[in-house]
mmCIF file of C-alpha atoms in Angstrom:
data_model
loop_
_atom_site.group_PDB
_atom_site.id
_atom_site.type_symbol
_atom_site.label_atom_id
_atom_site.label_comp_id
_atom_site.label_asym_id
_atom_site.label_seq_id
_atom_site.Cartn_x
_atom_site.Cartn_y
_atom_site.Cartn_z
ATOM 1 C CA MET E 1 5.125 0.317 23.023
ATOM 2 C CA ILE E 2 3.007 -0.277 19.809
ATOM 3 C CA VAL E 3 3.062 0.613 16.268
ATOM 4 C CA THR E 4 0.160 0.605 14.119
ATOM 5 C CA CYS E 5 1.147 -0.068 10.481
ATOM 6 C CA LEU E 6 -0.839 0.632 7.632
ATOM 7 C CA ASP E 7 -0.915 -0.025 3.485
ATOM 8 C CA LEU E 8 -1.438 2.707 1.533
ATOM 9 C CA GLU E 9 -3.065 2.281 -1.763
ATOM 10 C CA GLY E 10 -6.542 0.878 -1.035
ATOM 11 C CA VAL E 11 -6.462 1.915 2.852
ATOM 12 C CA LEU E 12 -5.383 5.404 2.346
ATOM 13 C CA VAL E 13 -5.228 6.569 -1.346
ATOM 14 C CA PRO E 14 -6.809 5.456 -4.417
ATOM 15 C CA GLU E 15 -4.927 2.384 -5.650
ATOM 16 C CA ILE E 16 -1.901 4.225 -7.948
ATOM 17 C CA TRP E 17 -2.127 1.548 -11.049
ATOM 18 C CA ILE E 18 -5.591 1.585 -10.886
ATOM 19 C CA ALA E 19 -6.302 5.605 -11.561
ATOM 20 C CA PHE E 20 -3.086 5.187 -14.187
ATOM 21 C CA ALA E 21 -4.693 2.321 -16.441
ATOM 22 C CA ASP E 22 -8.078 4.731 -16.255
ATOM 23 C CA ALA E 23 -5.812 7.745 -17.381
ATOM 24 C CA VAL E 24 -4.145 6.019 -20.433
ATOM 25 C CA GLY E 25 -6.942 3.767 -21.638
ATOM 26 C CA ILE E 26 -4.768 0.460 -20.854
ATOM 27 C CA PRO E 27 -7.145 -1.937 -18.598
ATOM 28 C CA GLU E 28 -4.436 -4.774 -17.798
ATOM 29 C CA LEU E 29 -2.584 -1.964 -15.832
ATOM 30 C CA ARG E 30 -5.615 -2.073 -13.148
ATOM 31 C CA ARG E 31 -4.335 -5.705 -12.309
ATOM 32 C CA THR E 32 -2.964 -4.962 -8.629
ATOM 33 C CA THR E 33 -1.657 -6.959 -5.709
ATOM 34 C CA ARG E 34 -5.127 -7.490 -4.949
ATOM 35 C CA ASP E 35 -5.137 -9.841 -7.858
ATOM 36 C CA GLU E 36 -2.010 -11.285 -8.162
ATOM 37 C CA PRO E 37 -0.317 -12.390 -4.632
ATOM 38 C CA ASP E 38 3.298 -12.706 -6.719
ATOM 39 C CA TYR E 39 4.984 -9.259 -6.717
ATOM 40 C CA ASP E 40 7.679 -9.636 -8.565
ATOM 41 C CA LYS E 41 5.534 -11.203 -11.348
ATOM 42 C CA LEU E 42 2.670 -8.324 -11.160
ATOM 43 C CA MET E 43 6.148 -5.614 -11.254
ATOM 44 C CA LYS E 44 7.203 -7.516 -14.514
ATOM 45 C CA PHE E 45 3.961 -7.384 -16.127
ATOM 46 C CA ARG E 46 3.715 -3.680 -15.685
ATOM 47 C CA LEU E 47 7.078 -2.811 -16.758
ATOM 48 C CA GLY E 48 6.593 -4.675 -19.859
ATOM 49 C CA ILE E 49 3.145 -2.891 -20.586
ATOM 50 C CA LEU E 50 5.016 0.417 -20.041
ATOM 51 C CA LYS E 51 7.836 -0.402 -22.500
ATOM 52 C CA GLU E 52 4.847 -1.474 -25.701
ATOM 53 C CA HIS E 53 3.364 1.583 -24.997
ATOM 54 C CA LYS E 54 6.480 3.537 -24.472
ATOM 55 C CA LEU E 55 4.814 5.334 -20.864
ATOM 56 C CA GLY E 56 7.326 6.239 -18.527
ATOM 57 C CA LEU E 57 7.648 7.662 -14.996
ATOM 58 C CA LYS E 58 6.328 11.172 -15.937
ATOM 59 C CA GLU E 59 2.959 9.924 -17.224
ATOM 60 C CA ILE E 60 2.359 7.980 -14.110
ATOM 61 C CA GLN E 61 3.606 11.245 -11.686
ATOM 62 C CA ASP E 62 1.352 13.312 -13.648
ATOM 63 C CA THR E 63 -1.736 10.806 -12.891
ATOM 64 C CA ILE E 64 -0.398 10.671 -8.557
ATOM 65 C CA ALA E 65 -0.635 14.937 -8.798
ATOM 66 C CA LYS E 66 -4.521 14.368 -9.221
ATOM 67 C CA ILE E 67 -4.832 11.884 -7.085
ATOM 68 C CA ASP E 68 -6.366 12.664 -3.651
ATOM 69 C CA PRO E 69 -6.191 10.688 -0.411
ATOM 70 C CA LEU E 70 -10.049 9.022 0.182
ATOM 71 C CA PRO E 71 -12.408 10.454 1.974
ATOM 72 C CA GLY E 72 -11.717 10.198 5.428
ATOM 73 C CA ALA E 73 -8.535 9.241 4.802
ATOM 74 C CA LYS E 74 -6.299 12.020 6.440
ATOM 75 C CA ASP E 75 -8.666 12.610 9.613
ATOM 76 C CA PHE E 76 -8.507 9.067 10.176
ATOM 77 C CA LEU E 77 -4.356 9.160 9.851
ATOM 78 C CA ASP E 78 -4.288 12.129 12.124
ATOM 79 C CA GLU E 79 -6.703 10.872 14.829
ATOM 80 C CA LEU E 80 -4.486 7.296 15.192
ATOM 81 C CA ARG E 81 -1.093 9.160 14.868
ATOM 82 C CA SER E 82 -2.160 11.756 18.230
ATOM 83 C CA LEU E 83 -2.746 7.792 19.879
ATOM 84 C CA GLY E 84 0.838 6.484 19.153
ATOM 85 C CA GLN E 85 3.134 5.690 16.656
ATOM 86 C CA VAL E 86 2.549 4.837 12.602
ATOM 87 C CA ILE E 87 4.310 3.786 10.000
ATOM 88 C CA ILE E 88 2.817 3.037 6.344
ATOM 89 C CA LEU E 89 4.330 -0.322 5.020
ATOM 90 C CA SER E 90 3.905 0.196 0.995
ATOM 91 C CA ASP E 91 4.890 -1.570 -1.625
ATOM 92 C CA THR E 92 4.618 1.453 -3.722
ATOM 93 C CA PHE E 93 7.933 3.503 -4.816
ATOM 94 C CA SER E 94 9.385 7.120 -3.571
ATOM 95 C CA GLN E 95 8.898 8.731 -6.971
ATOM 96 C CA PHE E 96 5.053 7.577 -6.446
ATOM 97 C CA ALA E 97 4.602 8.479 -2.439
ATOM 98 C CA THR E 98 6.357 11.707 -1.710
ATOM 99 C CA PRO E 99 3.038 13.711 -3.496
ATOM 100 C CA LEU E 100 0.436 11.703 -1.687
ATOM 101 C CA MET E 101 2.682 12.002 1.416
ATOM 102 C CA LYS E 102 2.533 15.425 1.668
ATOM 103 C CA LYS E 103 -1.244 15.515 0.933
ATOM 104 C CA LEU E 104 -1.813 13.028 3.648
ATOM 105 C CA GLY E 105 0.694 15.780 6.099
ATOM 106 C CA TRP E 106 3.982 13.538 5.735
ATOM 107 C CA PRO E 107 3.513 10.790 7.444
ATOM 108 C CA THR E 108 6.661 8.136 7.984
ATOM 109 C CA ILE E 109 6.342 5.583 4.700
ATOM 110 C CA PHE E 110 8.823 2.851 4.262
ATOM 111 C CA CYS E 111 8.539 1.906 0.550
ATOM 112 C CA ASN E 112 10.691 0.946 -2.680
ATOM 113 C CA THR E 113 12.768 2.604 -5.454
ATOM 114 C CA LEU E 114 12.260 2.677 -9.081
ATOM 115 C CA GLU E 115 14.786 2.499 -11.591
ATOM 116 C CA VAL E 116 14.405 5.304 -13.930
ATOM 117 C CA ALA E 117 16.645 5.515 -16.784
ATOM 118 C CA ASP E 118 17.848 9.386 -17.916
ATOM 119 C CA ASP E 119 14.907 9.581 -20.589
ATOM 120 C CA GLY E 120 12.167 8.836 -18.029
ATOM 121 C CA GLU E 121 11.443 4.809 -18.712
ATOM 122 C CA ILE E 122 11.709 2.812 -15.689
ATOM 123 C CA THR E 123 13.922 0.356 -16.226
ATOM 124 C CA GLY E 124 13.301 -2.177 -12.899
ATOM 125 C CA TYR E 125 12.686 -1.540 -9.103
ATOM 126 C CA LYS E 126 14.464 -2.424 -5.969
ATOM 127 C CA MET E 127 12.583 -3.632 -3.223
ATOM 128 C CA ARG E 128 13.402 -2.251 0.418
ATOM 129 C CA CYS E 129 14.183 -5.750 1.347
ATOM 130 C CA PRO E 130 12.554 -9.065 0.475
ATOM 131 C CA HIS E 131 8.806 -9.739 2.168
ATOM 132 C CA SER E 132 9.405 -6.227 3.272
ATOM 133 C CA LYS E 133 6.288 -5.758 5.038
ATOM 134 C CA LEU E 134 6.360 -8.851 7.297
ATOM 135 C CA THR E 135 10.228 -7.772 7.617
ATOM 136 C CA THR E 136 9.730 -4.958 9.352
ATOM 137 C CA VAL E 137 7.050 -5.733 11.338
ATOM 138 C CA LYS E 138 9.655 -8.190 12.971
ATOM 139 C CA ALA E 139 12.423 -5.559 12.984
ATOM 140 C CA LEU E 140 9.800 -3.480 15.300
ATOM 141 C CA GLN E 141 8.988 -6.382 17.571
ATOM 142 C CA SER E 142 12.646 -7.713 17.746
ATOM 143 C CA CYS E 143 13.222 -3.549 19.053
ATOM 144 C CA GLY E 144 10.320 -3.950 21.378
ATOM 145 C CA PHE E 145 7.525 -2.891 19.615
ATOM 146 C CA GLU E 146 4.602 -4.542 19.560
ATOM 147 C CA THR E 147 2.533 -3.862 16.023
ATOM 148 C CA ILE E 148 -0.983 -3.793 14.944
ATOM 149 C CA ALA E 149 -1.212 -3.823 11.315
ATOM 150 C CA SER E 150 -4.281 -3.313 8.766
ATOM 151 C CA GLY E 151 -4.712 -3.678 4.893
ATOM 152 C CA ASP E 152 -6.474 -4.716 1.994
ATOM 153 C CA SER E 153 -4.309 -7.117 -0.345
ATOM 154 C CA PHE E 154 -2.273 -10.134 -0.600
ATOM 155 C CA ASN E 155 0.772 -8.771 0.339
ATOM 156 C CA ASP E 156 -0.271 -7.299 3.522
ATOM 157 C CA LEU E 157 -1.168 -10.811 5.196
ATOM 158 C CA GLU E 158 2.107 -11.435 6.521
ATOM 159 C CA MET E 159 2.319 -8.440 8.643
ATOM 160 C CA ILE E 160 -1.203 -9.048 9.353
ATOM 161 C CA LYS E 161 -0.557 -12.673 10.512
ATOM 162 C CA ALA E 162 2.502 -11.486 12.666
ATOM 163 C CA SER E 163 0.870 -8.583 14.837
ATOM 164 C CA LYS E 164 -0.526 -8.636 17.710
ATOM 165 C CA ALA E 165 -3.873 -7.747 16.237
ATOM 166 C CA GLY E 166 -4.252 -6.930 12.639
ATOM 167 C CA PHE E 167 -7.649 -6.022 10.590
ATOM 168 C CA LEU E 168 -8.425 -6.214 6.477
ATOM 169 C CA PHE E 169 -9.344 -2.945 5.104
ATOM 170 C CA ARG E 170 -11.649 -2.569 2.127
ATOM 171 C CA SER E 171 -10.792 -6.308 1.065
ATOM 172 C CA THR E 172 -11.924 -8.242 -1.269
ATOM 173 C CA GLU E 173 -14.881 -10.717 -1.088
ATOM 174 C CA LYS E 174 -12.298 -13.498 -2.010
ATOM 175 C CA ILE E 175 -9.804 -12.071 0.980
ATOM 176 C CA ILE E 176 -12.071 -11.733 3.700
ATOM 177 C CA LYS E 177 -13.383 -15.138 2.359
ATOM 178 C CA GLU E 178 -9.973 -16.972 3.019
ATOM 179 C CA TYR E 179 -9.596 -15.422 5.596
ATOM 180 C CA PRO E 180 -12.361 -15.098 8.043
ATOM 181 C CA GLN E 181 -10.041 -14.918 11.194
ATOM 182 C CA PHE E 182 -9.511 -10.887 10.908
ATOM 183 C CA SER E 183 -12.106 -8.992 11.321
ATOM 184 C CA ALA E 184 -12.852 -7.099 8.061
ATOM 185 C CA PHE E 185 -14.188 -3.007 7.797
ATOM 186 C CA THR E 186 -15.092 -0.895 5.484
ATOM 187 C CA GLU E 187 -15.196 2.589 7.527
ATOM 188 C CA TYR E 188 -12.255 4.184 9.011
ATOM 189 C CA SER E 189 -14.512 4.868 12.246
ATOM 190 C CA ASP E 190 -14.603 1.065 12.985
ATOM 191 C CA LEU E 191 -11.143 0.370 11.923
ATOM 192 C CA LEU E 192 -10.495 3.288 14.552
ATOM 193 C CA GLU E 193 -12.507 1.951 17.345
ATOM 194 C CA ALA E 194 -11.036 -1.401 16.261
ATOM 195 C CA ILE E 195 -7.531 -0.225 16.912
ATOM 196 C CA LYS E 196 -7.891 1.897 19.634
ATOM 197 C CA LYS E 197 -8.974 -1.426 21.828
ATOM 198 C CA TYR E 198 -5.220 -2.414 21.683
ATOM 199 C CA LEU E 199 -3.403 0.863 21.787
#
C-alpha cells in the first residue's frame, strides 16, 4: 500500500506566518522554512519577535481564522484521498492547524505542539519527534507502506528524498535549481497526474 505525504503550508494553505506578518505589520515574521533550513533557529527567531511585540497565540489564531485553503486545494486533496491514503506532515502546530483542517475536510495531519502560558504567551514548542517528516516516512516504510511525498521547502526535502517518488510543489527557484532530480509543479492537476502514476 502507498501513503502520500503532503506538506501543508505553501502546498494546501497559505503560509501562516506570512499572513500573520502582513496582518500585524512585522515583515521579519515573513521568514519561513523556504528561507531558513534550520527550523529550531527559525522558531526561536519568531518567538523572540512575538515576545518583543507582546503578541501571543490569540493574535495568531485570529489571523488563521481568516485564512482559506489555496484555490483548488480541497478538490485536489479530496480526489487524492479517494485514490489512497494521505497524511499531511507539517512542522506547524496543532493550535494553528485545527481550523484549517476543518476547511480541508478533516484530513489526517501529523504536526507539533506549542507551549503556551496562561496569559496566551507562546513560550516554546515541542516537536513531535526529531526530523519529523523523515522519521514519519521511515516509520511508515518500516510498517510495509511505500511513500510518495510532496512539499515546497527545505524541511520537506528529507521526506521527498526518502520516498518512492517525490515532487516539489510551488517551491522556490533556489530549491528547484538545487534539486533538479525532483519534478517541480505549480498546478494541482499536474501534481495529481504525477502522483497517480505511482498509485
